[in-house]
Amino acid sequence: MPKIITFGEIMLRLQPENYKRFGQADRFEATYGGGEANVAVSLACFGLDASFVTKLPDNDLGRAAAGSLRKLGVDVSNIAWGGKRLGIYFLEKGASQRPSKVVYDRAGSSIAEAIPADFDWENIFAGADWFHFTGITPAVSDGAAELCRLACVAAKVQGLTVSCDLNYRKNLWSREKAGAVMAGLMPYVDVCVANEEDAGDVFGIKAGSTDVESGTLSREGYEDVAKKLRQRFGFKRVAITLRGSISASDNRWAAMLLDGDNAYFSREYPIHIVDRVGGGDSFCAGLIYGLLTGKDAAAALEFAVAASCLKHSIEGDFNLATAAEVEALVKGGGSGRVQR
Amino acid sequence: MPKIITFGEIMLRLQPENYKRFGQADRFEATYGGGEANVAVSLACFGLDASFVTKLPDNDLGRAAAGSLRKLGVDVSNIAWGGKRLGIYFLEKGASQRPSKVVYDRAGSSIAEAIPADFDWENIFAGADWFHFTGITPAVSDGAAELCRLACVAAKVQGLTVSCDLNYRKNLWSREKAGAVMAGLMPYVDVCVANEEDAGDVFGIKAGSTDVESGTLSREGYEDVAKKLRQRFGFKRVAITLRGSISASDNRWAAMLLDGDNAYFSREYPIHIVDRVGGGDSFCAGLIYGLLTGKDAAAALEFAVAASCLKHSIEGDFNLATAAEVEALVKGGGSGRVQR
Amino acid sequence: MPKIITFGEIMLRLQPENYKRFGQADRFEATYGGGEANVAVSLACFGLDASFVTKLPDNDLGRAAAGSLRKLGVDVSNIAWGGKRLGIYFLEKGASQRPSKVVYDRAGSSIAEAIPADFDWENIFAGADWFHFTGITPAVSDGAAELCRLACVAAKVQGLTVSCDLNYRKNLWSREKAGAVMAGLMPYVDVCVANEEDAGDVFGIKAGSTDVESGTLSREGYEDVAKKLRQRFGFKRVAITLRGSISASDNRWAAMLLDGDNAYFSREYPIHIVDRVGGGDSFCAGLIYGLLTGKDAAAALEFAVAASCLKHSIEGDFNLATAAEVEALVKGGGSGRVQR
Amino acid sequence: MPKIITFGEIMLRLQPENYKRFGQADRFEATYGGGEANVAVSLACFGLDASFVTKLPDNDLGRAAAGSLRKLGVDVSNIAWGGKRLGIYFLEKGASQRPSKVVYDRAGSSIAEAIPADFDWENIFAGADWFHFTGITPAVSDGAAELCRLACVAAKVQGLTVSCDLNYRKNLWSREKAGAVMAGLMPYVDVCVANEEDAGDVFGIKAGSTDVESGTLSREGYEDVAKKLRQRFGFKRVAITLRGSISASDNRWAAMLLDGDNAYFSREYPIHIVDRVGGGDSFCAGLIYGLLTGKDAAAALEFAVAASCLKHSIEGDFNLATAAEVEALVKGGGSGRVQR
Amino acid sequence: MPKIITFGEIMLRLQPENYKRFGQADRFEATYGGGEANVAVSLACFGLDASFVTKLPDNDLGRAAAGSLRKLGVDVSNIAWGGKRLGIYFLEKGASQRPSKVVYDRAGSSIAEAIPADFDWENIFAGADWFHFTGITPAVSDGAAELCRLACVAAKVQGLTVSCDLNYRKNLWSREKAGAVMAGLMPYVDVCVANEEDAGDVFGIKAGSTDVESGTLSREGYEDVAKKLRQRFGFKRVAITLRGSISASDNRWAAMLLDGDNAYFSREYPIHIVDRVGGGDSFCAGLIYGLLTGKDAAAALEFAVAASCLKHSIEGDFNLATAAEVEALVKGGGSGRVQR
Amino acid sequence: MPKIITFGEIMLRLQPENYKRFGQADRFEATYGGGEANVAVSLACFGLDASFVTKLPDNDLGRAAAGSLRKLGVDVSNIAWGGKRLGIYFLEKGASQRPSKVVYDRAGSSIAEAIPADFDWENIFAGADWFHFTGITPAVSDGAAELCRLACVAAKVQGLTVSCDLNYRKNLWSREKAGAVMAGLMPYVDVCVANEEDAGDVFGIKAGSTDVESGTLSREGYEDVAKKLRQRFGFKRVAITLRGSISASDNRWAAMLLDGDNAYFSREYPIHIVDRVGGGDSFCAGLIYGLLTGKDAAAALEFAVAASCLKHSIEGDFNLATAAEVEALVKGGGSGRVQR
């Protein structure tokens, strides 16, 4: 069975119930999530062997975070234990014209203050096929960025495929710093994933004809961005997710994949949103699954988009869809008829 | 006041809160429901005299199931008590492209193991006008199928109108067995109700030009199916509900009624779904109400469709809409303005 | 900082969870709200100095109502304490074709039985810029209507701008009585707000070409109504909110403002509704904010409509949107992208 | 099967969750209850034929109140429909040294404004064996007191046994008025029930040696009170419940029954309280059950005390214990071992 | 690290919230539990290597049950997948004099219908030190009893220590059948655990001087029972838990251990109960932990009793206490002071 | 009206529901609290003019914290806005022998990083009578300790009475550091409050004959400790709370007050605990109230102990008891009888 390693931060996610605003909340839904952890969970739910690497505080909250992964079949034996706190993010779910809002409270987390000695990459990567990280992890701290670099080096040494989701977060670092740090990591990356804004935010590469806020999607523009990314960094593959934001309640969702010189565009799904956090992560997991299980580029892309389409209907960061459910959607079953 | 008898199974319905998946649930909403029970409840809410016949275990759960009916005015005095367990069904509510999912846990239920001596049909039908059952009940067990047959015979002897909703459930029996058993019951049936797939699944009668998954509705196709059903079994009336499944969150909903040789098509409602389970049952109740209270075919059909349209906005199996609320919708009040 | 006084009733609002019907509820969400209180809260959330005037029973429920306002920064020092009970309203939230339903239980409330000696208007209005009330308050009781008149007189003496939202409630009084009482109050009013039905219900002034139930909006019709209102009562400004009721789940929302002879029409928002109660109040608050902070007529109108658009995405009567959030929507950010 | 009629008010009971105070509540548990309704429910749960008589508003809340009774098997066919509102009481559950707190909001309820023509007592009492009311009903309004009197007259004419629980509520009327009104009703009463304070509050009859606040129980004192009550009004039986209030969390609970000249004292239960509202009502129901099913005085008393002991462990006003459960406790099973 | 295998059934546990009765529940808390699963979880929480063996249906519910174990670190790789359903038990939590109530709905579960080919005991026991089962598993079905026997044989062959908790359940089998079946398994058992009634129920061995219902504990009586058990079956150790049932809310809790000829009695804890289900299982886990980690008999007993004392304060079947928490209680920290 | 200023940290308090452990929680109750904030709230609930001084981050969480105070009538106009985060503490509620557990996550909070320029003490103390702080605030950071010192100096200059609750927290600082820092603050303190361990932890002053874990209280020992404290620092008054920890569910609670040379001991309350966090703070508030409203030493002490006794029955950090409720308990009403 293919084995995937992902590395990053998992946080406690605190969300007011339903569509309540922060100031109305007298209780928070408590789940766990974070870019690379989300990818590991989705891959485990697809039935692959996924291991998540991070550092967690050795207290009840750190253990609960690990338990949330273990419950879903993610290997947690590579987690380092120690440090001061579990990162937290507060999520206020938006609706209609009111956007979702995230308040990060992750400074000083165990992974942000982790050191190289916490991780024995050679051991961690033994027997593995793929390494995935996102642009959030190097943004967490300089130390975490260095850990990413060390992991990338070790992954390449051991012959793993490396994928990276650019995932720019403006509240964690500036575009300038992101550009500099990420540029240093890209040479190790085989498969680059970005959303419709990331390439521009991080590397200044823009799709001329696309207006993100208006949700207009231009196939040519995205293909152009992907090709420029490939040109600059030599990626084998570049995938871009295409989100058409109609409102916080309704989105259109599609993606493209540049495989060598060939660009593939997926089917587009009109989505009524339950929870869109983790949408990009579920796309990455779907793409990794597709490529690792031998699908061709077009099929892998369709699997990835269908997987992430389903994620939008699932509460929490984690995509709990099975591979069979994704395949059913790919084959046309998007009508939502009761299964009984 | 018209009096209606329905016969079948009522189950404990366990559903994760909101749109949580089974694996995320640390609590289940507990309600009760089942095809024929749902019809009885809706008729009671419309103000008619409805009695539900079943067998329930004489324990706290069986009593709670009966209480849920009694609370809404359904007569429960014909329920037989005994047997081993209350049937259960688990429901995971779908959203957008993710379909709702039902896990049945109803084997060995009291009604599945009931025997003819449990029910004195002559007594039960005394003074009644209408008998309704669905294709789920004979699917539950061979014994239940025989009970259906006995009830049909008794109903005809006493001059009741008999209606049956075909309601094919692939997890309960095969198409072959369904076809054989149901064909034996149809001679007793005056009014046959089906959804857009049932006629094909049970009797192999298909609307050639309709693609259920794509949600395409063809008036001609349905009329054709209804006429073939009438031809084969001699029904007085055949009703077919027409569900256009856009997604698990949004459906189009309409129906047709073949009354003798005349086919009527209802208004079509675009529905944003709260809970679609019981949609077909609420249509049956609406149709029975309409026909029993003297509406003409077209009006009865519109009442039935409007009733079931409202059901989709109500949590649980039961349609709690009043006749006045249904009439208001029929008269055009679908804009959902606040009533204050 | 501009200071606004609003006067009316605040009630305990009891609502079944999610979309449950009254008969299904075994618990009620308990919040507080009422037309003029809602306006005060929204203005306080925008950062202005807002004071709400009412009479509340001196018991735990009255104190909780006051606390709900104080929490959000509304001045409650002008509230009179005494009387017998806190008014209550029960709200059943509608969905799709099922309308929301309100059961009022407000007879005999402290404010309905308040007397002139309860309020020292001269003191209350000292230093204030604006006085707002709605047509609900005089509908509550004859005494409350007289209190409104006294407040209006005092407000004009002290040079405040007076605004009134007609807000006709058919369950509180007849059209005839409403017309007579409101006509007596209009001479004090500078800014009149109405929804698409109020002018007709209260003063018999109708927009000939508009069919409210069908949700058809005619710009000319509304402009005509506004001008007739202005003609009859000499208002400086007349605003009309234009709600296109597609269903209880989806509305279109816009407004017009007649400023002197000039009529302005706002952008129209397609809204997926979380809670539409208080929509009109949030429009009033937005308009007052816009006019008091020096926006021109068109900008004030756009602010008001955007504010009330956001309200529809927020649970409860109160609009908790900040001025910055409203401005962001006015500037085009209606795509609901996650803010992180 | 013995048939019992009870008459009084059923209210919506709104209670903050767990031990939250009113000011902390953002939701209320919604149940229904009231002295005589509680008695009817308990008798129905014991398997007797119980009918509750009241007047309810013909709206969703009134229907929900009736449904809560019907669910548990109480006959609601004698309820009159109409009037303005359903009475409400707010309950804040106490703990340890903090007492439970009740805020009544029942003025103007349908039953408070009911008139003699609402009830056809001759019909209602046909075939019945027992009539029960409490001192709360005549306290609700002068009209309700007159209805009690009419009911008592009719009950005696038809030969029913009449029981009354004195149940003095200081927030509803003064001791003076209570004494006068209740004295007029006592001549119709066969079985009088009181708690340790009622006789003193209503009729000035006190147990010299008992200090209620300190929870000291004196057998002689209670016997003395019971005998004085019997002497003054000629009751056949007088029962007094003996509550030893250690704190809001822990009580001692026992009772005495004066049967003719013989006084019986029950076993005393140390109770860890889940919900003590309705404790006295459950005692009445237990006593009526015991006497109607042929138990001797001592056994009826033990049944009544055990029934009400169990009530203290059950949430809500209603005692849902079955006769078998009560008998098991009487026989010694108070150790709370798991039944599996 | 010591490795323990436990074998039995894990069920979905459905419990009304707080102290609600079954008939009041409109939602159920959903957790998972079962005697041997509980033991495995507790051992995993103590840090040992615990593996739970069972058969689960390959559906969402079966997977959720496995996930609940995996989350807490229990090895689930030996679980067989297949069969028809997950067993369920409904739990109504008692309070004060009202006992907790269990409704089993476990007939036809996957483990009840499992066959020898489902389990490769040689493989399962490889490298393991201890095998634990309870008297519930052979009671589930004849097949399950046979599986127990096969497991015992294999365990002895591979030199594991075998422990059995007699755990008689009268709703699953008769005393006669229990006696016969269990007598056939006892020869394989090294450590026998029983509560104060089991020995009598299963083998007719009684502690003459103890009255279970009254909660009276007699040291001599228990020692006598233990010795008789040892005599008959040749156990190395016999442990008996001593529960003094004051009420469903308060218990006394202690235990004795017969080690060879020496009897040890533990400290007794007065317990205010949060959840007593799984109390005996947590004792077994504590005893196994103590014996496997080299404690002497007295210390192992104290650890076991303290572990199970803590379990009574924890919701659900599972004892989530850590070894450190148990040790702290053993050392005297039962005063419940806040740890901060 | 007396005016009190308190200074310290208010945190978001996150607590699993009911008695769930951290690892079981899928939602947290979200309230706010902290030593000095709790004192301010209690004084505001008693009707005094209380102002809480702190620094809060200018985000949704900081504003919600302030709103929780404003709701209850605490003046928040002296709060400084800025900094990086709101401190958090996680609370797992204990029961029986399982202690409550606190996980602090407060490093880097706005108040921990506040600077002298954030607070204009002269202005803040204008017109105030009393200043209160606890030993937690100087433990938060060196900066916060310096802020405490500056506040004390300013308070003495303006003639305020200064009180300090020693409140040692071993997770925030060592005994050595606490001793050194607190010794520097004590000269400004008029009224010193401690619990049964603080004096020993901070200053090495012990009550020889008391064993805290065993809950044994020795009047002489406490008097001795109070006198030594007075001797060393010259306090006018020293109060010591005496908690007898029977278990996490039941405590005994009393206090002593050394007023000059006279020692007073309060009544002792046996408490069944709902929430014991904030117990000491509520004592401080009660004492300040008593002393500021002219009670003599013994009466002030009784008020303080009764106030804090009631706090133990109230969820959350805040004591929501009114002065009237406290007086009622002082006068003997501890039996918890329903108030209706």
Coordinates of C-alpha atoms in Angstrom, one line a residue, chain B residues 6-12 33-37 52-58 62 78-88 105-119 121 124 131 133-134 136-148 151 172:
Chain B
T6 CA -52.4 2.2 7.9
F7 CA -50.3 -0.9 8.6
G8 CA -46.6 -1.3 8.7
E9 CA -43.5 -0.7 10.8
I10 CA -42.5 2.2 12.9
M11 CA -38.8 2.4 13.7
L12 CA -36.5 4.4 16.0
G33 CA -40.9 7.0 11.7
G34 CA -41.8 4.5 9.0
G35 CA -43.8 4.7 5.8
E36 CA -47.3 3.9 7.0
A37 CA -46.8 5.5 10.4
F52 CA -51.8 2.9 12.9
V53 CA -51.5 -0.8 13.1
T54 CA -48.2 -2.6 13.9
K55 CA -46.6 -4.8 16.5
L56 CA -44.2 -3.2 19.1
P57 CA -42.1 -4.7 21.8
D58 CA -43.5 -4.2 25.2
G62 CA -41.8 0.3 22.0
N78 CA -54.9 -1.4 17.4
I79 CA -51.2 -2.0 18.1
A80 CA -50.2 -5.5 19.1
W81 CA -47.6 -5.7 21.9
G82 CA -44.9 -8.3 22.1
G83 CA -41.9 -9.6 20.2
K84 CA -38.3 -8.9 20.6
R85 CA -37.2 -5.5 19.4
L86 CA -38.0 -2.2 17.9
G87 CA -36.6 -1.8 14.4
I88 CA -34.0 0.9 14.0
D105 CA -31.1 -2.3 11.6
R106 CA -34.6 -3.7 11.5
A107 CA -34.2 -7.5 11.2
G108 CA -36.0 -9.4 13.9
S109 CA -38.3 -6.6 14.8
S110 CA -41.6 -7.3 16.4
I111 CA -43.6 -6.6 13.3
A112 CA -41.2 -8.7 11.2
E113 CA -42.0 -11.6 13.4
A114 CA -45.7 -10.9 14.0
I115 CA -48.2 -13.6 13.2
P116 CA -51.8 -13.5 11.9
A117 CA -53.2 -14.0 15.4
D118 CA -51.8 -10.6 16.4
F119 CA -54.4 -8.7 14.4
W121 CA -58.7 -7.2 11.0
I124 CA -59.7 -3.0 13.1
F131 CA -56.6 1.2 4.2
F133 CA -49.8 0.2 3.2
T134 CA -46.5 0.4 1.3
I136 CA -41.9 -1.7 2.6
T137 CA -44.1 -3.8 4.8
P138 CA -44.2 -7.0 2.7
A139 CA -40.4 -6.6 2.2
V140 CA -39.8 -6.8 6.0
S141 CA -40.4 -10.5 6.2
D142 CA -42.5 -13.2 4.6
G143 CA -44.7 -13.1 7.6
A144 CA -45.3 -9.4 7.2
A145 CA -46.1 -10.0 3.6
E146 CA -48.7 -12.5 4.5
L147 CA -50.1 -10.1 7.1
C148 CA -50.4 -7.5 4.3
A151 CA -55.3 -7.1 5.7
L172 CA -34.7 -5.2 1.9

